[in-house]
Each structure stands twice: as C-alpha cells, then as structure tokens.
PDB file of C-alpha atoms in Angstrom:
ATOM      1  CA  UNK E  19      65.960  94.973  97.974  1.00  0.00           C
ATOM      2  CA  UNK E  20      68.975  94.402  95.734  1.00  0.00           C
ATOM      3  CA  UNK E  21      70.461  91.944  98.258  1.00  0.00           C
ATOM      4  CA  UNK E  22      67.192  90.016  98.499  1.00  0.00           C
ATOM      5  CA  UNK E  23      66.949  89.710  94.739  1.00  0.00           C
ATOM      6  CA  UNK E  24      70.588  88.601  94.576  1.00  0.00           C
ATOM      7  CA  UNK E  25      69.987  85.864  97.121  1.00  0.00           C
ATOM      8  CA  UNK E  26      66.929  84.636  95.257  1.00  0.00           C
ATOM      9  CA  UNK E  27      68.548  84.761  91.827  1.00  0.00           C
ATOM     10  CA  UNK E  28      69.703  81.378  90.528  1.00  0.00           C
ATOM     11  CA  UNK E  29      73.394  81.664  89.706  1.00  0.00           C
ATOM     12  CA  UNK E  30      73.854  78.073  88.651  1.00  0.00           C
ATOM     13  CA  UNK E  31      76.601  76.190  90.497  1.00  0.00           C
ATOM     14  CA  UNK E  32      75.269  75.104  93.902  1.00  0.00           C
ATOM     15  CA  UNK E  33      78.723  74.087  95.174  1.00  0.00           C
ATOM     16  CA  UNK E  34      80.054  77.641  95.016  1.00  0.00           C
ATOM     17  CA  UNK E  35      77.233  79.155  97.030  1.00  0.00           C
ATOM     18  CA  UNK E  36      77.326  79.774 100.763  1.00  0.00           C
ATOM     19  CA  UNK E  37      74.345  81.194 102.635  1.00  0.00           C
ATOM     20  CA  UNK E  38      74.591  84.954 103.031  1.00  0.00           C
ATOM     21  CA  UNK E  39      75.522  85.913 106.544  1.00  0.00           C
ATOM     22  CA  UNK E  40      77.042  82.804 108.077  1.00  0.00           C
ATOM     23  CA  UNK E  41      79.984  82.337 110.438  1.00  0.00           C
ATOM     24  CA  UNK E  42      82.430  81.876 107.551  1.00  0.00           C
ATOM     25  CA  UNK E  43      81.293  85.240 106.209  1.00  0.00           C
ATOM     26  CA  UNK E  44      82.495  86.906 109.409  1.00  0.00           C
ATOM     27  CA  UNK E  45      86.091  86.219 108.389  1.00  0.00           C
ATOM     28  CA  UNK E  46      85.398  87.942 105.064  1.00  0.00           C
ATOM     29  CA  UNK E  47      83.884  90.931 106.881  1.00  0.00           C
ATOM     30  CA  UNK E  48      86.943  91.251 109.124  1.00  0.00           C
ATOM     31  CA  UNK E  49      89.322  90.992 106.166  1.00  0.00           C
ATOM     32  CA  UNK E  50      87.443  93.628 104.165  1.00  0.00           C
ATOM     33  CA  UNK E  51      87.218  95.985 107.140  1.00  0.00           C
ATOM     34  CA  UNK E  52      90.949  96.005 107.870  1.00  0.00           C
ATOM     35  CA  UNK E  53      93.011  98.915 106.531  1.00  0.00           C
ATOM     36  CA  UNK E  54      96.670  99.856 106.858  1.00  0.00           C
ATOM     37  CA  UNK E  55      95.568 102.072 109.762  1.00  0.00           C
ATOM     38  CA  UNK E  56      93.055  99.717 111.432  1.00  0.00           C
ATOM     39  CA  UNK E  57      94.187  96.212 112.292  1.00  0.00           C
ATOM     40  CA  UNK E  58      91.461  93.588 112.735  1.00  0.00           C
ATOM     41  CA  UNK E  59      92.014  90.361 114.635  1.00  0.00           C
ATOM     42  CA  UNK E  60      89.498  87.530 114.375  1.00  0.00           C
ATOM     43  CA  UNK E  61      89.647  85.032 117.238  1.00  0.00           C
ATOM     44  CA  UNK E  62      87.395  82.046 116.715  1.00  0.00           C
ATOM     45  CA  UNK E  63      87.521  79.214 119.211  1.00  0.00           C
ATOM     46  CA  UNK E  64      87.737  75.781 117.652  1.00  0.00           C
ATOM     47  CA  UNK E  65      84.711  74.762 119.744  1.00  0.00           C
ATOM     48  CA  UNK E  66      82.477  77.118 117.712  1.00  0.00           C
ATOM     49  CA  UNK E  67      80.567  74.840 115.368  1.00  0.00           C
ATOM     50  CA  UNK E  68      79.717  75.583 111.743  1.00  0.00           C
ATOM     51  CA  UNK E  69      76.589  73.492 112.333  1.00  0.00           C
ATOM     52  CA  UNK E  70      74.678  76.191 114.218  1.00  0.00           C
ATOM     53  CA  UNK E  71      71.161  77.062 113.061  1.00  0.00           C
ATOM     54  CA  UNK E  72      71.308  79.403 110.083  1.00  0.00           C
ATOM     55  CA  UNK E  73      69.267  82.082 111.838  1.00  0.00           C
ATOM     56  CA  UNK E  74      71.851  82.182 114.655  1.00  0.00           C
ATOM     57  CA  UNK E  75      74.726  82.381 112.169  1.00  0.00           C
ATOM     58  CA  UNK E  76      72.970  85.142 110.225  1.00  0.00           C
ATOM     59  CA  UNK E  77      72.311  87.136 113.410  1.00  0.00           C
ATOM     60  CA  UNK E  78      75.955  86.721 114.519  1.00  0.00           C
ATOM     61  CA  UNK E  79      77.062  87.969 111.099  1.00  0.00           C
ATOM     62  CA  UNK E  80      74.793  91.025 111.458  1.00  0.00           C
ATOM     63  CA  UNK E  81      76.176  91.787 114.932  1.00  0.00           C
ATOM     64  CA  UNK E  82      79.704  91.874 113.530  1.00  0.00           C
ATOM     65  CA  UNK E  83      78.634  93.829 110.439  1.00  0.00           C
ATOM     66  CA  UNK E  84      76.792  96.469 112.476  1.00  0.00           C
ATOM     67  CA  UNK E  85      79.603  96.792 115.023  1.00  0.00           C
ATOM     68  CA  UNK E  86      82.214  97.262 112.285  1.00  0.00           C
ATOM     69  CA  UNK E  87      80.000  99.808 110.540  1.00  0.00           C
ATOM     70  CA  UNK E  88      79.635 101.720 113.799  1.00  0.00           C
ATOM     71  CA  UNK E  89      83.396 101.752 114.278  1.00  0.00           C
ATOM     72  CA  UNK E  90      83.789 103.376 110.870  1.00  0.00           C
ATOM     73  CA  UNK E  91      81.095 105.924 111.720  1.00  0.00           C
ATOM     74  CA  UNK E  92      81.967 106.762 115.305  1.00  0.00           C
ATOM     75  CA  UNK E  93      85.489 105.532 116.102  1.00  0.00           C
ATOM     76  CA  UNK E  94      87.517 105.995 112.946  1.00  0.00           C
ATOM     77  CA  UNK E  95      90.509 106.694 115.205  1.00  0.00           C
ATOM     78  CA  UNK E  96      90.541 103.063 116.414  1.00  0.00           C
ATOM     79  CA  UNK E  97      93.820 101.336 115.607  1.00  0.00           C
ATOM     80  CA  UNK E  98      92.818  97.816 116.609  1.00  0.00           C
ATOM     81  CA  UNK E  99      89.558  95.918 116.392  1.00  0.00           C
ATOM     82  CA  UNK E 100      89.047  92.446 117.817  1.00  0.00           C
ATOM     83  CA  UNK E 101      86.242  90.167 116.647  1.00  0.00           C
ATOM     84  CA  UNK E 102      85.734  87.145 118.875  1.00  0.00           C
ATOM     85  CA  UNK E 103      83.559  84.038 118.477  1.00  0.00           C
ATOM     86  CA  UNK E 104      83.330  81.740 121.492  1.00  0.00           C
ATOM     87  CA  UNK E 105      81.341  78.750 122.631  1.00  0.00           C
ATOM     88  CA  UNK E 106      80.218  79.546 126.161  1.00  0.00           C
ATOM     89  CA  UNK E 107      78.424  76.587 127.711  1.00  0.00           C
ATOM     90  CA  UNK E 108      76.363  75.844 124.633  1.00  0.00           C
ATOM     91  CA  UNK E 109      75.827  79.495 123.735  1.00  0.00           C
ATOM     92  CA  UNK E 110      77.479  81.332 120.873  1.00  0.00           C
ATOM     93  CA  UNK E 111      79.219  84.455 122.166  1.00  0.00           C
ATOM     94  CA  UNK E 112      80.107  87.148 119.646  1.00  0.00           C
ATOM     95  CA  UNK E 113      81.989  90.322 120.483  1.00  0.00           C
ATOM     96  CA  UNK E 114      83.530  93.210 118.585  1.00  0.00           C
ATOM     97  CA  UNK E 115      85.766  95.584 120.525  1.00  0.00           C
ATOM     98  CA  UNK E 116      87.809  98.584 119.446  1.00  0.00           C
ATOM     99  CA  UNK E 117      90.381 100.859 121.058  1.00  0.00           C
ATOM    100  CA  UNK E 118      89.026 104.105 119.631  1.00  0.00           C
ATOM    101  CA  UNK E 119      88.535 107.298 121.585  1.00  0.00           C
ATOM    102  CA  UNK E 120      85.292 108.042 119.745  1.00  0.00           C
ATOM    103  CA  UNK E 121      84.321 111.505 118.743  1.00  0.00           C
ATOM    104  CA  UNK E 122      85.099 110.998 115.054  1.00  0.00           C
ATOM    105  CA  UNK E 123      81.717 111.415 113.443  1.00  0.00           C
ATOM    106  CA  UNK E 124      80.647 111.129 109.850  1.00  0.00           C
ATOM    107  CA  UNK E 125      78.225 113.794 108.643  1.00  0.00           C
ATOM    108  CA  UNK E 126      74.585 112.930 109.367  1.00  0.00           C
ATOM    109  CA  UNK E 127      73.948 112.498 105.632  1.00  0.00           C
ATOM    110  CA  UNK E 128      76.498 109.652 105.566  1.00  0.00           C
ATOM    111  CA  UNK E 129      74.559 107.628 108.134  1.00  0.00           C
ATOM    112  CA  UNK E 130      72.202 105.110 106.627  1.00  0.00           C
ATOM    113  CA  UNK E 131      68.526 104.984 107.351  1.00  0.00           C
ATOM    114  CA  UNK E 132      68.745 101.667 109.192  1.00  0.00           C
ATOM    115  CA  UNK E 133      67.763 100.810 112.721  1.00  0.00           C
ATOM    116  CA  UNK E 134      71.303 100.178 113.969  1.00  0.00           C
ATOM    117  CA  UNK E 135      71.699  98.758 117.447  1.00  0.00           C
ATOM    118  CA  UNK E 136      67.970  98.965 118.177  1.00  0.00           C
ATOM    119  CA  UNK E 137      67.128  96.700 115.250  1.00  0.00           C
ATOM    120  CA  UNK E 138      70.035  94.452 116.110  1.00  0.00           C
ATOM    121  CA  UNK E 139      68.810  94.047 119.692  1.00  0.00           C
ATOM    122  CA  UNK E 140      65.380  93.063 118.372  1.00  0.00           C
ATOM    123  CA  UNK E 141      66.944  90.472 116.065  1.00  0.00           C
ATOM    124  CA  UNK E 142      69.112  88.994 118.813  1.00  0.00           C
ATOM    125  CA  UNK E 143      66.372  88.842 121.463  1.00  0.00           C
ATOM    126  CA  UNK E 144      63.951  87.260 118.975  1.00  0.00           C
ATOM    127  CA  UNK E 145      66.338  84.295 118.928  1.00  0.00           C
ATOM    128  CA  UNK E 146      66.470  84.101 122.725  1.00  0.00           C
ATOM    129  CA  UNK E 147      69.781  85.948 122.917  1.00  0.00           C
ATOM    130  CA  UNK E 148      71.112  89.050 124.599  1.00  0.00           C
ATOM    131  CA  UNK E 149      72.909  92.105 123.209  1.00  0.00           C
ATOM    132  CA  UNK E 150      75.040  94.604 125.099  1.00  0.00           C
ATOM    133  CA  UNK E 151      76.823  97.621 123.645  1.00  0.00           C
ATOM    134  CA  UNK E 152      78.816 100.218 125.485  1.00  0.00           C
ATOM    135  CA  UNK E 153      82.164 101.620 126.484  1.00  0.00           C
ATOM    136  CA  UNK E 154      84.932  99.238 127.502  1.00  0.00           C
ATOM    137  CA  UNK E 155      86.791  99.776 130.722  1.00  0.00           C
ATOM    138  CA  UNK E 156      89.384 102.417 129.964  1.00  0.00           C
ATOM    139  CA  UNK E 157      89.201 102.949 126.234  1.00  0.00           C
ATOM    140  CA  UNK E 158      87.103 101.902 123.274  1.00  0.00           C
ATOM    141  CA  UNK E 159      83.704 100.365 122.735  1.00  0.00           C
ATOM    142  CA  UNK E 160      82.385  96.821 122.678  1.00  0.00           C
ATOM    143  CA  UNK E 161      79.333  95.118 121.214  1.00  0.00           C
ATOM    144  CA  UNK E 162      78.591  91.685 122.704  1.00  0.00           C
ATOM    145  CA  UNK E 163      75.895  89.219 121.789  1.00  0.00           C
ATOM    146  CA  UNK E 164      75.090  85.792 123.127  1.00  0.00           C
ATOM    147  CA  UNK E 165      72.805  83.295 121.392  1.00  0.00           C
ATOM    148  CA  UNK E 166      71.456  79.855 122.205  1.00  0.00           C
ATOM    149  CA  UNK E 167      73.593  77.655 119.992  1.00  0.00           C
ATOM    150  CA  UNK E 168      71.043  74.908 119.458  1.00  0.00           C
ATOM    151  CA  UNK E 169      67.484  74.835 118.266  1.00  0.00           C
ATOM    152  CA  UNK E 170      65.248  74.624 121.253  1.00  0.00           C
TER     153      UNK E 170
END
C-alpha cells in the first residue's frame, strides 16, 4: 500500500521521475543487491529497447526483483549472480542466474507473505510471456522469462 501511495503522490518535478519498475530500474536493483561477498553482473544487449511497453518493463523488473530476493532467501552462499537482458527475435528475454549450492534458508518468519514465483508466472503469462525457474546444469539456479516486446 505504501508503494502505491508513493507512486500516486505528486512530488513536483516531472523531469526527475521515472516509472517504478522499468528496465533502467533493473540496473539499480543489481547495484543494490551486490555485496562484498556476492558479485552481480548485469549484461544488457544494446538491442534491448527502452521503448518497450511499460507493462513489459514492469514485469521484467519484477522478475529480476523476485529472483534476487529468492537468492537472498535460498542461496545466500552464491558468490556470483548474473542478470541478463536480451532481445531474442522481437522478444525480451530476462534471466537471473546464480552459482549457489542452495540449502541456506532464512527462518520461515523472515519470508514475506507474497506469492513468489507463482504470482510472477501469472504476471508473465498474462502478458503472453513464459517463465521458467529451476536448477542450472551443474550448480546454481536460474529464473528465465520471455515477453513479447511489442504491443500486439
């Protein structure tokens, strides 16, 4: 509720405002997530346009946000996280991969009351996209989403 009110609140200077949850915000998420122990690399292809529909940008932002949150909760031993944004034949491809072994769990009380990957899958598929989450070959975990990049 607080976030919704903050978005609706008029803060004055229009030039300084960016929509909440866009592709530029993903870089901020990656920067804030990084620690001296966990390195985060953001790889964004130059072909990925900033002119994507806002709902696609917001969903991509949420994919990255949820994946990073899950790394903190379930793979705190990960040393490297890679966030990737690609343009794949007119579709935005978003992935977050870690090299954690898993098994590091926060207490149940520390887990939010959100819908996690289930809610994320609903959001992605509502836009005509696909979401996959699971172990990577060998080590770590990956969350991948693909969205139609144009309004259709």
